[in-house]
Amino acid sequence: MADMKIGAYICKGCGIAERLDTKSLVSVATRDGKAAIGREHDFLCNADGVAMIQQDIDGEGVNRVVIVGCSRRAKTEAFSFEGVTLSRANLREGVIWVRPDTDEARETTQEMAEDYVRMACAEAKFLKVPESSGEQGLLRRIMVVGGGVSGMTAALEAAKAGYEVVLVEKAGQLGGVAAQMYKRVPAKNGRQGPVDPEVEKMVHAIESLPSIKVHLNTTVAKTSGAPGRFKVELATESGSSSEAEVGAIVQATGFVPYDINKLPELGGGKSPDVVDQLGFEMLAKAANGGPIKRPSDGKEVGNVVFVQCAGQRSEAPGHLPYCSGHCCTTSIKQAMYVKAAGGDATVLFDDLRTPGATGEDFYRAGQEAGVTFSKGQVSSVEVAGGEVKVSFKDLILNEEAVDNADMVVLATGMVPMSGPDPYLMLDLESARGQNDTARVADLEAQLEGGFPSVLNLDYRQGTDVPHLKHGFTDSHFICFPYESRRTGVYTAGPVRRPMDMAQAMEDATGAALKAIQACENAALGRAAHPRSGDLSFPKFRMEGCTQCKRCTVECPFGAINEDEKRYPLFNEARCRRCGTCMGACPVRVISFENYSVETVGQQLKAVDMPDEFSEKPRLLVLACENDAYPALDMAGMTHQEYSAYVRVIPVRCLGSVNTIWITDALNSGYDGVMLMGCQKGDNYQCHFVKGSEMAHYRMSKIDDTLSQLNLEKERVQTFEVSITDIERIPKIINDMAELIGQIGMSPFKF
Amino acid sequence: MSEVIATNQTILVVGGGISGLTAALEAAECGKQVILLEKSPTVGGRVAQLYKYFPKLCFPTCGLEIQYRRLKANKNIRLLTLAEVTQVTGSEGDYDVTVALSPRYVTENCTACGDCEKAVAAEFDDEHNYGLKQRKGAYLPSMMAYPQRYVIDPRIIGTADAEAAKGACKAGAVDLDMQAQSLNLKVGAIIWATGWTPYDAAKIQPYGYDRFANVITNVEFERMLDPFGPTGGKIVRPSDGQAPSNIAFIQCAGSRDRNHLLHCSRICCMATLKQTNYVRENLGDAAKSTVYYIDIRAIDRIDDFHRKVKADANVSFTKSKVANIAENKANGNLVLHGVDTEGYNRYANEHDLVVLAVGMESTVPAGVFPEGFKINEHNFIELDPANGAIYGAGCSSDALDVNRAAQNATASALRAIQVINRVAGQEG
Amino acid sequence: MTQMNQAMIEKYRSSFLKEVETNVEEGHWVKMCMQCGVCSGSCPLGPHWEHPPQEIFMMIRANKRDEVLKSSSMWFCTSCYNCIARCPRGLPITHIMHGLASYSKKLGLAPKSQPTESFGQIFWNSIASNGRVNELKIGLALQFKDGFGQGVKNAMAQKDLGMAMMKTKRMNPMEFFGGHTCKDKSGIARMLKKAQEVEDQHIANYGAGK
C-alpha cells in the first residue's frame, strides 16, 4: 500500500455533539492519532457524509478511514469503502449511551471518547487491506467418500450443479445399506406407505454421468493439501493406486447396525429368528412381496413382533445412549410388509417417534394397514419350541404380557462409520510418549472396536474428522449444521448424526453445497463461515519462530501442519481466521493483515493513562466480537450504565488473545483486564470451538506474570458471557471497577 | 430505493427467517446473486423470538449475529424488507414475480437513534412479544432487528404522532409520503421459506386459552424469559403476576389432531423439555413441571436431553392428552381433567399455570404460485418435479427444528444453484 | 354361552381385533387409536366406566375378548358425542361403543340386568312390535323388570312423579290397554328387517376391508 494516510471522521449525530466536545475529538485524532485529515459531520452515515469520505479517499489519498460515531455493527452499508482500511470508534453505543448525561460525568465521558478516537487511529496505523494470496486456483471437483444413498446423492447433486465428482466406495458396488432394502419409508406423502428405494435408478444415473468417476473397491490412502487443492491417494483392494486432485470432500461413510449379539436378553444371537432391522429387510427383499420366510425353518411368518429401542436410548454399559431416529418408521414399514403378506405384526414401543407431516402420515398408514402398536417394555425374548416368546409389560393395561411370535425384529441403533477420533489418537500418541500406561489403556479402550481411518488426512491434528459425541461427526452448532472443524471436509448422512434415508438425502445435498462453496471460497482466498468472505490469512515470520508447535497444536481447525524442519506450515484455505494461532504464539510471529498483535496492542497502548493519584483507573476489556461485543452494544441501546474507566477492544475470538496484550496492558498501567468470551466446555458456544477454552487456559498461566509484577491476580479475569447478557456484562464491569477501587490503583503508571 | 436488478440467473429467497437467511447466504457465498424478501420490517423470523435453543440451551441471537454479519459482508445479496410476493408466473429458469412493497416511512438515513420513538405517543401490540407488551407507533422491531432501522406504524400515518416523529428525526429519515409499491422481478429459481405461525390456541376450545388468564402458549412462555420481554425475564402467572409453583405443559396442543393440525409439529416435545429447564433455572425447587404427552419425540442424538429432564425430580410425565381444563375461580388455577393412559388413572390435577405446546402451522399461501403447483394437504411444499424451480425450504417444506431447517435450506440453495448454473450454461 | 359365541371363538382364535373389525359396527376403526386417552377423559360418565374407550381399544388389541364383551362399560355410553368431537384420530367412538354392546348382546355375553341393556331391550320390543313407543308400558316394564315386589316398591317410590305426569297430560293411563300404534305395522317390520340387512352388509363390508 502506498503511504499511510489516515482520515478521521467524527459524526455529530445521534446526540454525540450534544454530549461530547467533537472539536476536541478532531484535534485528538489529528494530534494524538496522527490523522492527516480530521473532519466533523452532522450525520456521517447519510449520503452527504459518505460522499465526503469518498472524496477524501479519491481526492486526498486517504487510505485508512477512521469512523468516529456508532458501533462497528451499525450502518455497515453506509461505511463500506473499497480499497481502504476501516476503523470504528464507538462513541454512541460504547460511550454516550452507557454514560449518564450529567455535569459530573461529562469529563470522564469525554475522556472515554477521546481514548476511543486514539485507539481507532492507532489501529488504523497497523491495518492493511488484505490481499488474496492466490494459493490455489479454482478446482471444480469434489470427492465423495461412500457410495451409499448419502454419497450417491451428494455426487449426483454436485454433478447437477456442474461439478466433477470422484466417488470412492469401499465395496464392489454402489448402493450401501439401501441396496439391501426391499422398500423404503417415503420422503414425502407418508400416506402412500413403503415405496421403492430406487437405488438402481440412482446407480444408473451415476454411471451415465461422465462427470462422476466411480472408484469401487477403493479406499482413501492419504489426503493432503487444503480446500481447493486436496491431493488424494486412492488405493484399490487389488493393491493398485491412483491419485486425484479435488477441491473439497464429502464424507458419507454411513453406519453399521449395532451388533445384535450384544443383546442376549432380547434374544440377540440366540436364534436365527431374532434379527435386526437390516436382517429382516433382507428377508423381505428375498420374499419380494410374497410371504416372508423365517431363517430357522423356512416357515412363512404369521406373527412378527418388533421391539423398539433395542440396546439404544439406554445408559446400560455397551448400549447406545442415543435414539437412532429412523427405527420407528422402519419398523412400521417392515410391519406393513408382514401385514401385506397376510400376517400379523406388533410394534412394542416406548415413545413412537414419527415426527413431522410425513412421519405422522406414515404412522397412520401403518395403523390403517392393521399393524398393532403397544406401549410396552420388553423384559425378555426367549426362543422355545419353534416360537419366540416376547415377555413385556403392557404399559397401557399395566400388566405383564406375553406375545408368541414366529419372528422377532430388534430395532437396534446406528453405529456411525466414522474414522478414529483424531484427538483421541493424538492423546494416545502423547500418552505413549510419556509412558502413561493408565492413560494409554483408557484411550485404547475408548478407541477399541472403532473403524479404520476413512480419510487418512495428512494433518498435524490427526487422520480424520473429529467426533462430536458417540462417534458421530456432527457439528455442534444448532444454526450451522455444517460448521465442520475441518474446512472443506463435510460429513453427511448417518455418520454425522442418526437419521433416516430422507434426511440423509437432504443432508447430502446440503453437504454437496458446502463442498462446492469451499471450492469457490478457496479459489478467491476467502474465509468460510463464520468469518465468511474475510480475505486475510495468517502471515508467518519464520525468522523468529522457536518451533514451539503451540500454533499447530492449538488451531481448532487443524489448519497448520509442520514442515520437515518442524516449522509451522500454514494452509490458508483450511484456516477460519479466528486468530487462535496468533494468540498462541509466544514470540508473536503470526499475524493477519487486518488483525495482529499490533492492531490490538497499539490500541491498548494508545489510551491516555492518568497517573496513580488521579483516582481514574483504567480497565481493559477484550471482548469477543461475536457475542460479548454485540451484548455491549445492546447494553448501550438499552442505556445500561457502566464505568467510564473501561476501554473495550473487540477481538475475533478470545483464542486470538496473546498474553503479550495482557502484559503490555499491565505494564502500561491498566488497573484491570477483563476477557469476555463465549461458553466453553462440552456445551461450548465459541464459534471457533476451542478459542474461549484456550484463553481460559492461557490466562490461568498469567498468575506468574502477575506475581512477577507484584500485582494482585484479581486484576486479570476471564468471563464466559452470552450475547444476551445485556444486563450482566455492565454489572460485571462495574463489579470489576469496584474491586479495583478496593485493591487500589496499579503502580505501573507513568 | 435504488433499483433492484434481477435476471434469470438470480435466486429469489422468500422469507428472512433462519431458513431463508441460511439459503440466501449459502447461495450467495457460492457466488450467486440473491434477492432476499422479508414480509416484516426485520429479518430473523420466529427464532428471533425464542429465548434459547434446544438441546444446547444456547441463544438464537448468537447465531443470528453471525448470519447478519455474513449478510452485511456479502454484496451478492439484496435484502428487501416489508416485501411480500403476490404472484409467481413462468417456469424453471424464467419466473416473473410480483412483489408488493409496504412503506416503512423511514429511509436509509435512519441511524436508529430512537428520537422518533420518544416523540410518538400512540402504542400498539408489540408483534415481537406476541402482543404481551406494547410498543410505540414508531419502533425498532427488536434490539437485534436488521436492518437496524426504525419503522413507523401505518396506523399513525395522518395523525399528529406521525408529524411528531418526523419532527423529532434529526437525520431527516422520516418520509411520511412513502407509498406502497409493486415490483416485478425476473428470477431463475425461487426458494420459498416463509416459515410457520403458532397454531391459534383459541381454536382448542376445551383448553380455554381465550377464557382463562393462566393458560398461555409455548411461544408466549419463550417471551417471558427474555429479560427485556413482557415480564422482565420472570416466569409469572398472567392473572396475578405471581410466580407459579406447579406448571403443566400440554403437548400436541393442536398437533397430531384432525380437528386442528393433522401433522406432528416435531419441535414441541423438545421445546417443552427445554422450557422445563427454564422453570428449573428460574424457580429452582419452588416449582414443579408436569408434561402431558402422547409420545415424547426427542429424536436422534438429542434424546440425552430428554433423559436428563426425566431425571429431574421436579419434572414428571403423564401419558395423556388432556381432555379439558376448568378454572378454579377462587385462585385462577386450572384444573386439568383427563386420564393417564398408563394404567388408566383418572385425574383432576390443579396447576397454577398451563403452557400449551402449540404446533407449527405452515404459512405457504394459496393463489400465488403458477398453475399446477403442488402444495400438500398439510400446506407444505414437497420436492416435486411439478414445482419446477420453486423449492420449499425450512418449515415451508415440513415441520422442522432449527437444525433441520438450516440443513434443508442449505440443500435448497444447491437445488436453486443447479438451475441457475444450467441457465448460465445455456446463456453462455 | 351361545352357539354363535362359540363359533366366533373358534373362527377368530388368534385375533379378537379381527373379530371386532369384522363383526362390530365401525370396528375397523379400533386399530387407529393412538392411546392419547382424550375420549376417556372427555366422557361425562367416564368415572363410572370400568374400562374407558381408549382402554377398551387396547384390550381388544391385547386379545382380551371376554373382559371386553362381558364388560358393562360400553353400556354406559349416553351418545353425547364428546369423544367423537375430540378424538384427534377421528374414531367414531360412540358408534364403536354401541357396536360392541350390540355385538356382546348378540353373542349373549352382555352383563345380565345391566339397566341400559334392559331399557334398550324393552324400548326395542315396544317400538318393533307397534311401530311406536308406548311410554306407559315401557315405564312399567322397567319398574317391574326385577320382579313384582320390587316393581311395586319402585312404583310407590315414583308415584308422585307419575301423578304429576298424568295431571299435565304427559302420560296417559289408557295406554295400558293396547295404546296407539302406527298405521302400517307390517311395513315397519319390513323396514326393520331391511335395516338389519343393511347393517349386516355394512359390517360385512368393513370386515372385508371394503
GROMACS .gro file of C-alpha atoms in nm, chain A residues 503-678:
model
  176
  503GLN     CA    1  -3.296  -3.679   0.592
  504ALA     CA    2  -2.971  -3.835   0.476
  505MET     CA    3  -3.051  -3.728   0.120
  506GLU     CA    4  -3.129  -3.374   0.233
  507ASP     CA    5  -2.813  -3.375   0.439
  508ALA     CA    6  -2.602  -3.497   0.149
  509THR     CA    7  -2.745  -3.227  -0.076
  510GLY     CA    8  -2.656  -2.964   0.181
  511ALA     CA    9  -2.308  -3.109   0.225
  512ALA     CA   10  -2.259  -3.101  -0.151
  513LEU     CA   11  -2.338  -2.732  -0.147
  514LYS     CA   12  -2.086  -2.670   0.127
  515ALA     CA   13  -1.824  -2.862  -0.067
  516ILE     CA   14  -1.893  -2.653  -0.375
  517GLN     CA   15  -1.877  -2.339  -0.165
  518ALA     CA   16  -1.544  -2.449  -0.019
  519CYS     CA   17  -1.401  -2.477  -0.372
  520GLU     CA   18  -1.530  -2.134  -0.468
  521ASN     CA   19  -1.402  -1.979  -0.144
  522ALA     CA   20  -1.060  -2.137  -0.182
  523ALA     CA   21  -1.020  -2.002  -0.532
  524LEU     CA   22  -1.071  -1.649  -0.406
  525GLY     CA   23  -0.879  -1.696  -0.082
  526ARG     CA   24  -1.199  -1.624   0.105
  527ALA     CA   25  -1.271  -1.749   0.454
  528ALA     CA   26  -1.556  -1.987   0.518
  529HIS     CA   27  -1.810  -1.945   0.791
  530PRO     CA   28  -1.822  -1.775   1.036
  531ARG     CA   29  -1.583  -1.507   0.908
  532SER     CA   30  -1.727  -1.553   0.562
  533GLY     CA   31  -1.558  -1.351   0.297
  534ASP     CA   32  -1.257  -1.248   0.507
  535LEU     CA   33  -0.958  -1.231   0.274
  536SER     CA   34  -0.694  -1.208   0.542
  537PHE     CA   35  -0.498  -1.512   0.648
  538PRO     CA   36  -0.216  -1.578   0.891
  539LYS     CA   37   0.121  -1.436   0.787
  540PHE     CA   38   0.411  -1.606   0.946
  541ARG     CA   39   0.759  -1.468   1.009
  542MET     CA   40   0.981  -1.773   1.013
  543GLU     CA   41   1.290  -1.596   1.143
  544GLY     CA   42   1.153  -1.554   1.491
  545CYS     CA   43   0.984  -1.892   1.522
  546THR     CA   44   1.106  -2.116   1.803
  547GLN     CA   45   0.924  -2.424   1.674
  548CYS     CA   46   0.727  -2.448   1.994
  549LYS     CA   47   0.437  -2.601   1.800
  550ARG     CA   48   0.170  -2.426   2.002
  551CYS     CA   49   0.006  -2.291   1.690
  552THR     CA   50  -0.002  -2.629   1.520
  553VAL     CA   51  -0.146  -2.796   1.827
  554GLU     CA   52  -0.397  -2.531   1.920
  555CYS     CA   53  -0.552  -2.448   1.583
  556PRO     CA   54  -0.912  -2.567   1.624
  557PHE     CA   55  -0.936  -2.647   1.255
  558GLY     CA   56  -0.619  -2.844   1.202
  559ALA     CA   57  -0.506  -2.582   0.953
  560ILE     CA   58  -0.136  -2.584   1.039
  561ASN     CA   59   0.099  -2.868   0.961
  562GLU     CA   60   0.467  -2.892   1.040
  563ASP     CA   61   0.724  -2.900   0.768
  564GLU     CA   62   1.034  -3.119   0.761
  565LYS     CA   63   1.221  -2.867   0.971
  566ARG     CA   64   0.928  -2.860   1.213
  567TYR     CA   65   0.829  -2.509   1.127
  568PRO     CA   66   0.456  -2.443   1.104
  569LEU     CA   67   0.316  -2.484   0.757
  570PHE     CA   68   0.005  -2.277   0.711
  571ASN     CA   69  -0.269  -2.399   0.485
  572GLU     CA   70  -0.460  -2.086   0.408
  573ALA     CA   71  -0.777  -2.246   0.277
  574ARG     CA   72  -0.815  -2.462   0.586
  575CYS     CA   73  -0.792  -2.151   0.804
  576ARG     CA   74  -1.101  -1.990   0.950
  577ARG     CA   75  -0.923  -1.672   1.056
  578CYS     CA   76  -1.002  -1.697   1.425
  579GLY     CA   77  -0.651  -1.600   1.523
  580THR     CA   78  -0.603  -1.876   1.778
  581CYS     CA   79  -0.254  -1.934   1.636
  582MET     CA   80  -0.177  -1.567   1.679
  583GLY     CA   81  -0.291  -1.585   2.038
  584ALA     CA   82  -0.085  -1.896   2.096
  585CYS     CA   83   0.243  -1.770   1.958
  586PRO     CA   84   0.482  -1.679   2.241
  587VAL     CA   85   0.716  -1.496   2.006
  588ARG     CA   86   0.441  -1.317   1.814
  589VAL     CA   87   0.546  -1.410   1.463
  590ILE     CA   88   0.191  -1.478   1.341
  591SER     CA   89  -0.041  -1.202   1.230
  592PHE     CA   90  -0.316  -1.112   0.987
  593GLU     CA   91  -0.307  -0.811   0.762
  594ASN     CA   92  -0.623  -0.676   0.922
  595TYR     CA   93  -0.573  -0.815   1.270
  596SER     CA   94  -0.248  -0.853   1.451
  597VAL     CA   95  -0.064  -0.829   1.777
  598GLU     CA   96  -0.001  -0.468   1.678
  599THR     CA   97  -0.353  -0.367   1.579
  600VAL     CA   98  -0.476  -0.457   1.924
  601GLY     CA   99  -0.156  -0.392   2.118
  602GLN     CA  100  -0.123  -0.041   1.981
  603GLN     CA  101  -0.484   0.035   2.064
  604LEU     CA  102  -0.444  -0.051   2.425
  605LYS     CA  103  -0.124   0.147   2.445
  606ALA     CA  104  -0.284   0.450   2.280
  607VAL     CA  105  -0.507   0.507   2.580
  608ASP     CA  106  -0.420   0.816   2.777
  609MET     CA  107  -0.318   0.678   3.114
  610PRO     CA  108  -0.396   0.904   3.412
  611ASP     CA  109  -0.148   0.886   3.696
  612GLU     CA  110  -0.176   0.676   4.005
  613PHE     CA  111  -0.321   0.959   4.210
  614SER     CA  112  -0.590   1.066   3.967
  615GLU     CA  113  -0.845   0.816   4.104
  616LYS     CA  114  -0.921   0.732   3.746
  617PRO     CA  115  -0.838   0.370   3.696
  618ARG     CA  116  -0.834   0.210   3.354
  619LEU     CA  117  -0.993  -0.124   3.276
  620LEU     CA  118  -0.924  -0.304   2.956
  621VAL     CA  119  -1.196  -0.526   2.815
  622LEU     CA  120  -1.109  -0.766   2.536
  623ALA     CA  121  -1.449  -0.870   2.407
  624CYS     CA  122  -1.535  -1.147   2.164
  625GLU     CA  123  -1.678  -0.976   1.858
  626ASN     CA  124  -1.942  -1.245   1.810
  627ASP     CA  125  -2.120  -1.234   2.142
  628ALA     CA  126  -1.971  -1.010   2.409
  629TYR     CA  127  -1.937  -0.707   2.182
  630PRO     CA  128  -2.295  -0.721   2.047
  631ALA     CA  129  -2.413  -0.760   2.408
  632LEU     CA  130  -2.221  -0.444   2.498
  633ASP     CA  131  -2.387  -0.269   2.205
  634MET     CA  132  -2.728  -0.374   2.326
  635ALA     CA  133  -2.636  -0.260   2.675
  636GLY     CA  134  -2.589   0.077   2.509
  637MET     CA  135  -2.917   0.056   2.322
  638THR     CA  136  -3.097  -0.012   2.647
  639HIS     CA  137  -2.892   0.255   2.828
  640GLN     CA  138  -2.737   0.031   3.089
  641GLU     CA  139  -2.475   0.235   3.265
  642TYR     CA  140  -2.121   0.115   3.311
  643SER     CA  141  -1.795   0.254   3.433
  644ALA     CA  142  -1.632   0.534   3.235
  645TYR     CA  143  -1.295   0.384   3.315
  646VAL     CA  144  -1.340   0.093   3.082
  647ARG     CA  145  -1.189   0.068   2.734
  648VAL     CA  146  -1.328  -0.205   2.514
  649ILE     CA  147  -1.147  -0.367   2.225
  650PRO     CA  148  -1.330  -0.627   2.018
  651VAL     CA  149  -1.130  -0.938   1.933
  652ARG     CA  150  -1.206  -1.208   1.677
  653CYS     CA  151  -1.217  -1.471   1.942
  654LEU     CA  152  -1.070  -1.497   2.288
  655GLY     CA  153  -0.848  -1.762   2.135
  656SER     CA  154  -0.667  -1.485   1.949
  657VAL     CA  155  -0.575  -1.303   2.267
  658ASN     CA  156  -0.200  -1.309   2.302
  659THR     CA  157  -0.073  -1.286   2.657
  660ILE     CA  158   0.156  -1.006   2.548
  661TRP     CA  159  -0.152  -0.786   2.536
  662ILE     CA  160  -0.216  -0.856   2.900
  663THR     CA  161   0.145  -0.797   2.993
  664ASP     CA  162   0.153  -0.479   2.787
  665ALA     CA  163  -0.168  -0.359   2.946
  666LEU     CA  164  -0.041  -0.418   3.295
  667ASN     CA  165   0.294  -0.261   3.214
  668SER     CA  166   0.126   0.045   3.073
  669GLY     CA  167  -0.068   0.097   3.390
  670TYR     CA  168  -0.406  -0.062   3.340
  671ASP     CA  169  -0.558  -0.148   3.671
  672GLY     CA  170  -0.754  -0.443   3.548
  673VAL     CA  171  -0.802  -0.657   3.240
  674MET     CA  172  -1.120  -0.842   3.158
  675LEU     CA  173  -1.154  -1.106   2.891
  676MET     CA  174  -1.505  -1.175   2.772
  677GLY     CA  175  -1.564  -1.480   2.562
  678CYS     CA  176  -1.820  -1.745   2.495
   0.00000   0.00000   0.00000
